[in-house]
């Protein structure tokens, strides 16, 4: 894994929307006949990023150019993991800043196909994600163009699978979400003593929570005996993972870039600790200062989630939801800190979950057992033509941050450190980034002496280290509420 992070930036802030997302020029290496009669600058930017990265540089501008050949062998199973968080942007802004756009996926997919095409009978491409539980995946696929994109490739004889990784979904019934469990889609991966939670006491582990889930479910998966995650079978089967995040600000993690995007490899969310109940003084990270009102709100929330998920007593759950709303109003008008449910810069639980998932994707074999050496090749291609920012409930209600950027790298820690710094975050104050450099257990995500260097078409960024970036280089993101202290605002 190298330390280079590629930043291609142009004054391009819109995406092509025609169904096949073809380039507007027949490049020497291009594997298909069809060319778009409309400008497709996004495709050109992905291509330029691979070139700047030096991938297969000796064959560039020939029909032999195979930039992803260093990652993908003929016949490999390649998984593209976009961020498909939600079908509807609750901020009222457009969805283009919400999830990874298919125009970016299409450009990458062409180069994947070049790398595996000499063994088409065995080579396979999987595109998928596990969005939030209430996402309407079919609606997202139709409105975005993913459906049309997949159909186009299949008509070309490409072995492409498109899948919603979720095993559990929530369905809106009369304004109240009820759980629905479908076919088995995951594999349990137990990382025990190598988990970021492995040194916590049983008492501390009993306090792990995820909003809207029965806490008794969490106790089954994170305890003194085991620390297990339920990972999509498609992820475990892959030889190569191409992580395709949509970088945004985030209410629980501060930022979601490549490390956080791997939360979407989990087929069941109740395996994923999101915060620890209580205040910092009480060894929790749900909020800052001890609060009688927040304590009892948490107790009621636990009971509501039990009725909603386990007991299936929805009328009782609705009553408790109203009580929680009353508590929220009282808390809002009684002063003190407004942090709740781990939505602030003190949350160090979600960061540990994120690091565990990144260990799994690098070191778990196809049976879900962690090995001593890397188990699959890994690449990051981030869609930042439009990113997301804002004080709302990131990442599901972002405001558009129009950057005109495609970013590429193959080490998640270096990549996220660069992008987070450019977004305006202080690295030492983002728990996920600190833990990525200092993980518990045997499994490392980056070499200790590996420091990221930017390669860019922008002279002001090219060949710079993080510490050399000035205030004029940064993108000045508006942070999510609760994370203001972590971001430098110019």
Coordinates of C-alpha atoms in Angstrom, one line a residue:
X1 CA 0.0 0.0 0.0
X2 CA 1.5 3.3 -1.0
X3 CA 1.2 6.7 0.5
X4 CA 0.1 8.7 -2.5
X5 CA -3.4 10.3 -2.6
X6 CA -4.5 11.5 -6.0
X7 CA -6.6 14.7 -6.3
X8 CA -8.0 15.6 -9.7
X9 CA -9.9 18.9 -9.4
X10 CA -11.7 20.8 -12.2
X11 CA -14.5 23.3 -12.5
X12 CA -16.9 20.4 -13.1
X13 CA -19.8 20.2 -10.6
X14 CA -22.5 18.3 -12.5
X15 CA -22.9 14.6 -13.5
X16 CA -23.9 13.1 -16.9
X17 CA -27.3 11.5 -16.6
X18 CA -27.7 9.5 -19.8
X19 CA -28.2 5.8 -19.0
X20 CA -25.0 4.2 -20.1
X21 CA -22.7 7.0 -18.8
X22 CA -20.3 6.6 -21.8
X23 CA -17.2 8.7 -22.4
X24 CA -17.4 11.4 -25.1
X25 CA -14.2 10.3 -26.7
X26 CA -12.9 6.8 -27.8
X27 CA -9.8 6.4 -25.8
X28 CA -7.2 3.9 -27.1
X29 CA -7.9 1.5 -24.3
X30 CA -11.7 1.9 -24.3
X31 CA -13.3 -1.6 -24.4
X32 CA -16.7 -0.8 -26.0
X33 CA -18.0 0.9 -29.2
X34 CA -20.6 3.3 -27.9
X35 CA -19.5 6.9 -27.4
X36 CA -21.7 9.6 -25.8
X37 CA -22.6 12.7 -27.9
X38 CA -22.7 14.7 -24.6
X39 CA -19.7 15.9 -22.6
X40 CA -18.7 13.4 -19.9
X41 CA -16.0 15.2 -17.9
X42 CA -16.4 12.8 -14.9
X43 CA -15.2 9.9 -17.0
X44 CA -12.2 11.9 -18.1
X45 CA -11.3 12.9 -14.5
X46 CA -11.4 9.2 -13.3
X47 CA -9.1 8.3 -16.2
X48 CA -6.7 11.2 -15.4
X49 CA -6.6 10.2 -11.8
X50 CA -5.4 6.7 -12.7
X51 CA -2.8 8.2 -15.0
X52 CA -1.5 10.6 -12.3
X53 CA -1.3 7.6 -9.9
X54 CA 1.2 6.1 -12.4
X55 CA -0.9 2.9 -12.9
X56 CA 0.6 1.0 -15.9
X57 CA 2.3 4.2 -17.0
X58 CA 4.4 2.5 -19.7
X59 CA 1.2 1.6 -21.7
X60 CA -0.6 4.9 -21.3
X61 CA -2.3 6.2 -24.4
X62 CA -2.1 2.8 -26.1
X63 CA -4.7 0.1 -26.5
X64 CA -2.7 -2.0 -24.0
X65 CA -3.3 0.5 -21.1
X66 CA -4.6 -1.5 -18.1
X67 CA -4.4 0.9 -15.1
X68 CA -6.2 -1.5 -12.7
X69 CA -4.1 -4.5 -13.7
X70 CA -1.9 -4.0 -10.7
X71 CA -4.9 -4.7 -8.5
X72 CA -7.1 -7.1 -10.7
X73 CA -6.1 -10.4 -12.3
X74 CA -8.1 -12.0 -15.1
X75 CA -10.9 -14.0 -13.6
X76 CA -11.0 -12.1 -10.2
X77 CA -14.2 -11.3 -8.3
X78 CA -14.1 -7.5 -8.0
X79 CA -16.5 -5.7 -5.6
X80 CA -17.3 -2.0 -6.1
X81 CA -18.6 -0.5 -2.8
X82 CA -20.3 2.9 -3.4
X83 CA -22.0 4.8 -0.6
X84 CA -25.7 4.4 -1.2
X85 CA -26.8 5.6 2.1
X86 CA -30.4 6.8 1.4
X87 CA -32.8 7.3 -1.5
X88 CA -34.0 10.8 -0.3
X89 CA -32.0 13.8 0.8
X90 CA -33.8 14.9 3.9
X91 CA -32.1 18.4 3.7
X92 CA -34.2 19.2 0.7
X93 CA -31.1 19.4 -1.4
X94 CA -30.5 17.2 -4.5
X95 CA -29.4 13.6 -4.1
X96 CA -26.2 14.2 -6.1
X97 CA -24.4 15.2 -2.9
X98 CA -26.0 12.3 -1.0
X99 CA -24.7 9.1 -2.6
X100 CA -22.0 7.9 -5.0
X101 CA -23.2 8.7 -8.4
X102 CA -23.3 6.0 -11.1
X103 CA -21.4 8.1 -13.6
X104 CA -18.3 7.7 -11.4
X105 CA -19.0 4.0 -10.9
X106 CA -19.4 3.5 -14.7
X107 CA -15.9 5.0 -15.4
X108 CA -14.3 2.7 -12.9
X109 CA -16.2 -0.3 -14.1
X110 CA -14.9 0.1 -17.6
X111 CA -11.3 -0.2 -16.3
X112 CA -12.3 -3.1 -14.1
X113 CA -13.7 -4.8 -17.2
X114 CA -10.4 -4.2 -19.1
X115 CA -8.5 -5.9 -16.3
X116 CA -10.7 -9.1 -16.1
X117 CA -11.9 -9.3 -19.7
X118 CA -9.3 -11.9 -20.8
X119 CA -11.2 -14.4 -18.6
X120 CA -14.8 -13.2 -18.9
X121 CA -16.3 -16.7 -18.0
X122 CA -14.8 -16.5 -14.5
X123 CA -14.4 -12.8 -13.9
X124 CA -17.3 -11.2 -11.9
X125 CA -18.1 -7.7 -10.8
X126 CA -20.3 -7.0 -7.8
X127 CA -21.8 -3.6 -7.0
X128 CA -23.5 -3.2 -3.7
X129 CA -24.0 -1.5 -0.3
X130 CA -26.0 -1.8 2.8
X131 CA -27.8 1.6 3.1
X132 CA -29.6 2.8 6.3
X133 CA -32.4 0.5 7.3
X134 CA -35.3 2.7 6.0
X135 CA -33.7 3.3 2.5
X136 CA -35.9 2.4 -0.5
X137 CA -33.2 0.7 -2.5
X138 CA -35.4 0.2 -5.6
X139 CA -36.3 3.9 -5.7
X140 CA -32.7 4.9 -5.3
X141 CA -31.6 2.5 -8.1
X142 CA -34.3 3.8 -10.5
X143 CA -33.9 7.6 -9.8
X144 CA -30.1 7.5 -9.9
X145 CA -29.6 5.5 -13.1
X146 CA -27.9 2.5 -11.4
X147 CA -30.7 0.3 -12.9
X148 CA -30.0 1.5 -16.4
X149 CA -26.3 1.2 -15.9
X150 CA -26.4 -2.4 -14.8
X151 CA -28.8 -3.3 -17.6
X152 CA -26.3 -1.8 -20.2
X153 CA -23.4 -3.8 -18.9
X154 CA -25.4 -7.0 -18.8
X155 CA -26.5 -6.5 -22.4
X156 CA -22.8 -6.4 -23.2
X157 CA -22.3 -9.8 -21.7
X158 CA -20.6 -8.5 -18.6
X159 CA -21.1 -10.6 -15.5
X160 CA -22.3 -7.8 -13.2
X161 CA -24.2 -8.4 -9.9
X162 CA -26.0 -5.4 -8.3
X163 CA -27.2 -6.1 -4.7
X164 CA -28.7 -4.5 -1.6
X165 CA -26.5 -6.1 1.1
X166 CA -29.1 -5.6 3.9
X167 CA -30.7 -8.6 5.5
X168 CA -32.8 -6.4 7.8
X169 CA -34.8 -3.4 6.5
X170 CA -37.4 -1.0 8.0
X171 CA -40.7 -0.4 6.3
X172 CA -42.8 2.7 6.9
X173 CA -46.2 1.6 8.2
X174 CA -48.4 4.6 9.1
X175 CA -45.4 6.8 9.9
X176 CA -43.7 4.2 12.1
X177 CA -40.9 2.0 10.9
X178 CA -41.2 -1.8 11.4
X179 CA -38.4 -4.3 10.8
X180 CA -38.5 -6.8 8.0
X181 CA -35.9 -9.6 7.8
X182 CA -35.2 -11.2 4.4
X183 CA -33.0 -13.9 3.1
X184 CA -29.6 -14.7 4.7
X185 CA -27.0 -12.5 3.2
X186 CA -24.1 -12.4 5.7
X187 CA -21.3 -14.3 7.3
X188 CA -20.4 -13.9 11.0
X189 CA -16.8 -12.8 11.5
X190 CA -15.6 -13.0 15.1
X191 CA -12.4 -11.0 15.7
X192 CA -12.3 -11.5 19.5
X193 CA -9.0 -10.3 21.0
X194 CA -8.1 -8.2 18.0
X195 CA -11.3 -6.1 18.3
X196 CA -11.0 -2.5 19.4
X197 CA -13.5 -3.4 22.1
X198 CA -11.4 -6.4 23.4
X199 CA -10.1 -4.7 26.5
X200 CA -13.4 -3.4 27.7
X201 CA -15.1 -4.9 30.8
X202 CA -18.4 -6.8 30.5
X203 CA -20.1 -3.9 32.3
X204 CA -18.7 -1.4 29.8
X205 CA -19.7 -3.7 26.9
X206 CA -23.3 -3.9 28.2
X207 CA -23.6 -0.1 27.7
X208 CA -22.9 -0.3 23.9
X209 CA -25.8 1.0 21.9
X210 CA -27.0 1.7 18.3
X211 CA -29.9 4.1 17.9
X212 CA -33.3 2.4 17.1
X213 CA -32.0 -1.1 18.0
X214 CA -32.9 -3.2 21.0
X215 CA -29.7 -3.2 23.2
X216 CA -30.2 -6.9 24.1
X217 CA -29.3 -7.7 20.5
X218 CA -26.0 -5.9 20.8
X219 CA -25.1 -7.9 23.9
X220 CA -25.3 -11.1 21.9
X221 CA -22.5 -10.0 19.6
X222 CA -20.1 -7.9 21.8
X223 CA -19.3 -9.5 25.1
X224 CA -16.4 -11.0 27.1
X225 CA -16.4 -14.0 24.9
X226 CA -16.7 -12.6 21.4
X227 CA -16.7 -9.5 19.2
X228 CA -18.5 -10.4 16.0
X229 CA -19.7 -8.7 12.9
X230 CA -22.2 -9.8 10.3
X231 CA -20.5 -9.2 6.9
X232 CA -22.0 -9.5 3.5
X233 CA -21.2 -12.7 1.7
X234 CA -20.3 -10.7 -1.4
X235 CA -17.7 -8.8 0.5
X236 CA -16.1 -11.9 1.9
X237 CA -16.1 -13.6 -1.6
X238 CA -14.2 -10.7 -3.3
X239 CA -10.6 -10.9 -4.4
X240 CA -10.5 -7.1 -4.9
X241 CA -12.4 -4.3 -3.1
X242 CA -12.8 -0.9 -4.8
X243 CA -14.1 1.4 -2.1
X244 CA -16.1 4.3 -3.6
X245 CA -17.1 6.7 -0.9
X246 CA -19.0 10.0 -1.1
X247 CA -17.1 12.1 1.5
X248 CA -19.4 14.1 3.7
X249 CA -19.6 15.4 7.2
X250 CA -21.2 13.0 9.7
X251 CA -23.1 13.4 12.9
X252 CA -21.6 10.4 14.8
X253 CA -18.1 10.1 13.2
X254 CA -17.4 13.7 12.2
X255 CA -16.5 12.7 8.7
X256 CA -17.4 9.8 6.4
X257 CA -14.7 9.0 3.9
X258 CA -13.2 5.6 3.0
X259 CA -12.8 4.2 6.5
X260 CA -16.4 5.0 7.5
X261 CA -17.8 3.9 4.1
X262 CA -17.1 0.3 5.2
X263 CA -20.0 0.3 7.7
X264 CA -22.0 -0.6 4.5
X265 CA -20.3 -4.0 4.3
X266 CA -22.5 -5.2 7.3
X267 CA -25.7 -7.0 6.4
X268 CA -27.1 -6.5 9.9
X269 CA -26.7 -3.2 11.7
X270 CA -27.3 -4.5 15.3
X271 CA -23.8 -5.9 15.2
X272 CA -22.4 -2.4 14.9
X273 CA -21.8 -0.4 18.2
X274 CA -22.5 3.3 17.6
X275 CA -22.1 4.9 21.0
X276 CA -21.8 4.1 24.7
X277 CA -24.6 5.3 27.0
X278 CA -23.8 7.9 29.6
X279 CA -21.6 11.0 29.8
X280 CA -17.8 11.2 29.6
X281 CA -17.6 11.3 33.4
X282 CA -19.6 8.1 33.5
X283 CA -17.3 6.3 31.0
X284 CA -19.8 6.8 28.3
X285 CA -19.6 8.9 25.1
X286 CA -23.3 9.6 24.4
X287 CA -23.0 13.2 25.6
X288 CA -20.6 15.5 27.5
X289 CA -21.9 16.2 31.0
X290 CA -24.0 14.0 33.4
X291 CA -27.8 14.7 32.9
X292 CA -30.7 13.2 34.8
X293 CA -33.0 14.0 31.8
X294 CA -30.7 12.4 29.3
X295 CA -30.3 9.3 31.5
X296 CA -34.0 8.7 31.7
X297 CA -34.5 9.5 28.0
X298 CA -31.9 6.7 27.3
X299 CA -33.8 4.3 29.5
X300 CA -37.1 5.0 27.7
X301 CA -35.4 4.7 24.3
X302 CA -34.0 1.3 25.2
X303 CA -37.5 0.2 26.2
X304 CA -39.0 1.7 23.0
X305 CA -36.5 -0.2 20.9
X306 CA -37.3 -3.5 22.7
X307 CA -41.0 -3.1 22.0
X308 CA -40.3 -2.1 18.4
X309 CA -37.8 -4.8 17.4
X310 CA -38.1 -7.7 19.8
X311 CA -41.6 -7.7 21.4
X312 CA -43.2 -6.3 18.2
X313 CA -45.6 -4.3 20.4
X314 CA -45.8 -1.3 18.0
X315 CA -48.6 0.6 19.8
X316 CA -46.5 0.7 23.0
X317 CA -43.4 1.7 21.0
X318 CA -45.4 4.6 19.5
X319 CA -46.4 5.8 23.0
X320 CA -42.8 5.7 24.1
X321 CA -41.7 7.6 21.0
X322 CA -44.0 10.4 22.0
X323 CA -42.5 10.4 25.5
X324 CA -39.0 10.7 24.0
X325 CA -40.1 13.7 21.9
X326 CA -41.3 15.4 25.2
X327 CA -37.9 14.7 26.8
X328 CA -36.1 16.2 23.8
X329 CA -38.2 19.4 24.1
X330 CA -37.5 19.6 27.9
X331 CA -33.7 19.0 27.3
X332 CA -33.6 21.6 24.6
X333 CA -35.1 24.3 26.8
X334 CA -33.3 23.6 30.1
X335 CA -29.8 24.5 28.9
X336 CA -26.6 22.6 29.1
X337 CA -24.9 20.8 26.3
X338 CA -27.2 19.6 23.4
X339 CA -25.3 16.5 22.5
X340 CA -27.2 13.2 22.4
X341 CA -27.0 9.7 21.1
X342 CA -23.3 10.0 20.4
X343 CA -23.8 12.8 17.9
X344 CA -20.7 14.8 18.8
X345 CA -17.0 15.0 18.8
X346 CA -16.6 12.9 22.0
X347 CA -18.0 9.7 20.4
X348 CA -15.2 7.1 20.4
X349 CA -17.4 4.1 20.0
X350 CA -18.3 4.4 16.3
X351 CA -14.6 4.9 15.6
X352 CA -13.8 1.5 17.1
X353 CA -16.5 -0.2 15.1
X354 CA -15.1 1.4 11.9
X355 CA -11.5 0.2 12.7
X356 CA -12.8 -3.4 13.3
X357 CA -14.6 -3.4 9.9
X358 CA -11.4 -2.2 8.2
X359 CA -9.4 -5.0 9.8
X360 CA -12.0 -7.5 8.5
X361 CA -12.0 -6.2 4.9
X362 CA -8.2 -6.4 4.7
X363 CA -7.4 -9.6 6.7
X364 CA -10.5 -11.9 6.8
X365 CA -10.3 -14.8 4.3
X366 CA -13.2 -16.1 2.3
X367 CA -14.4 -18.2 5.3
X368 CA -14.4 -15.1 7.5
X369 CA -11.2 -16.0 9.5
X370 CA -8.6 -13.4 10.1
X371 CA -5.2 -14.2 8.7
X372 CA -1.8 -12.7 9.3
X373 CA -1.3 -11.3 5.8
X374 CA -3.5 -9.2 3.5
X375 CA -6.3 -11.2 1.9
X376 CA -7.5 -9.0 -0.9
X377 CA -6.4 -6.0 -3.1
X378 CA -7.8 -2.7 -2.2
X379 CA -8.4 0.6 -4.0
X380 CA -10.3 3.8 -3.2
X381 CA -12.0 6.0 -5.8
X382 CA -14.0 8.8 -4.2
X383 CA -16.8 10.8 -5.8
X384 CA -16.3 14.5 -4.7
X385 CA -17.7 16.2 -7.8
X386 CA -20.3 17.1 -5.2
X387 CA -19.7 16.3 -1.5
X388 CA -22.0 16.9 1.5
X389 CA -21.7 19.2 4.4
X390 CA -23.9 21.0 7.0
X391 CA -25.3 21.1 10.5
X392 CA -28.1 18.6 9.8
X393 CA -28.3 14.9 10.4
X394 CA -25.3 13.9 8.3
X395 CA -24.9 11.8 6.4
X396 CA -28.6 11.5 5.3
X397 CA -29.4 15.2 5.0
X398 CA -26.3 16.9 3.6
X399 CA -26.2 20.3 1.8
X400 CA -24.2 20.2 -1.5
X401 CA -20.5 21.1 -1.4
X402 CA -19.5 21.5 -5.0
X403 CA -15.8 20.7 -5.3
X404 CA -15.3 19.1 -8.8
X405 CA -12.9 16.4 -7.3
X406 CA -12.2 12.8 -8.0
X407 CA -9.8 11.3 -5.5
X408 CA -7.9 8.0 -5.7
X409 CA -5.6 6.1 -3.3
X410 CA -4.9 2.6 -2.1
X411 CA -4.3 3.1 1.6
X412 CA -7.4 4.1 3.6
X413 CA -5.6 5.8 6.4
X414 CA -3.4 8.0 4.2
X415 CA -6.4 8.7 2.0
X416 CA -8.7 9.8 4.8
X417 CA -6.0 11.9 6.5
X418 CA -5.6 13.9 3.3
X419 CA -9.3 14.3 2.5
X420 CA -10.2 15.1 6.2
X421 CA -7.4 17.8 6.3
X422 CA -8.6 19.3 3.1
X423 CA -12.2 19.3 4.5
X424 CA -10.9 21.3 7.4
X425 CA -10.8 18.7 10.2
X426 CA -8.1 18.5 12.8
X427 CA -6.8 15.0 12.5
X428 CA -5.9 14.5 16.2
X429 CA -9.5 15.4 17.2
X430 CA -11.2 12.8 14.9
X431 CA -11.3 9.6 16.9
X432 CA -11.5 7.3 13.8
X433 CA -8.3 8.8 12.3
X434 CA -6.4 8.6 15.6
X435 CA -7.4 4.9 16.1
X436 CA -6.6 4.1 12.5
X437 CA -3.0 5.0 13.4
X438 CA -3.0 3.3 16.8
X439 CA -5.2 0.1 16.5
X440 CA -5.4 -2.5 19.2
X441 CA -4.3 -6.1 18.4
X442 CA -2.1 -7.5 15.7
X443 CA -3.7 -6.0 12.6
X444 CA -2.4 -2.7 11.3
X445 CA -4.1 -0.5 8.7
X446 CA -1.0 1.5 7.8
X447 CA 2.8 1.3 8.4
X448 CA 3.8 3.6 11.3
X449 CA 6.3 5.6 9.2
X450 CA 3.9 5.9 6.2
X451 CA 2.9 9.6 5.7
X452 CA 0.6 10.6 2.9
X453 CA 1.7 12.7 -0.1
X454 CA -0.7 14.4 -2.5
X455 CA -0.3 14.1 -6.3
X456 CA -2.6 16.5 -8.1
X457 CA -3.3 18.3 -11.3
X458 CA -3.6 21.4 -9.1
X459 CA -0.1 23.0 -8.6
X460 CA -1.1 24.3 -5.1
X461 CA -1.7 20.8 -3.9
X462 CA 0.8 18.7 -6.0
X463 CA 3.6 16.9 -4.0
X464 CA 2.5 18.4 -0.7
X465 CA 2.4 16.6 2.7
X466 CA -0.4 17.3 5.1
X467 CA 1.6 19.6 7.2
X468 CA 2.5 21.7 4.2
X469 CA -1.2 22.5 3.4
X470 CA -2.1 26.1 4.1
X471 CA -5.5 27.6 4.9
X472 CA -6.0 28.6 1.2
X473 CA -5.6 25.0 0.1
X474 CA -8.5 23.7 2.2
X475 CA -12.1 23.3 1.2
X476 CA -13.7 24.7 4.4
X477 CA -16.5 22.2 5.0
X478 CA -19.3 23.2 7.3
X479 CA -19.3 20.5 10.0
X480 CA -22.2 18.5 11.4
X481 CA -23.8 19.8 14.6
X482 CA -21.7 18.7 17.5
X483 CA -18.5 18.7 15.6
X484 CA -17.8 22.4 15.3
X485 CA -14.7 22.2 17.6
X486 CA -13.0 19.7 15.3
X487 CA -13.1 21.8 12.2
X488 CA -11.1 24.9 11.3
X489 CA -13.4 27.5 9.8
X490 CA -11.8 30.2 7.8

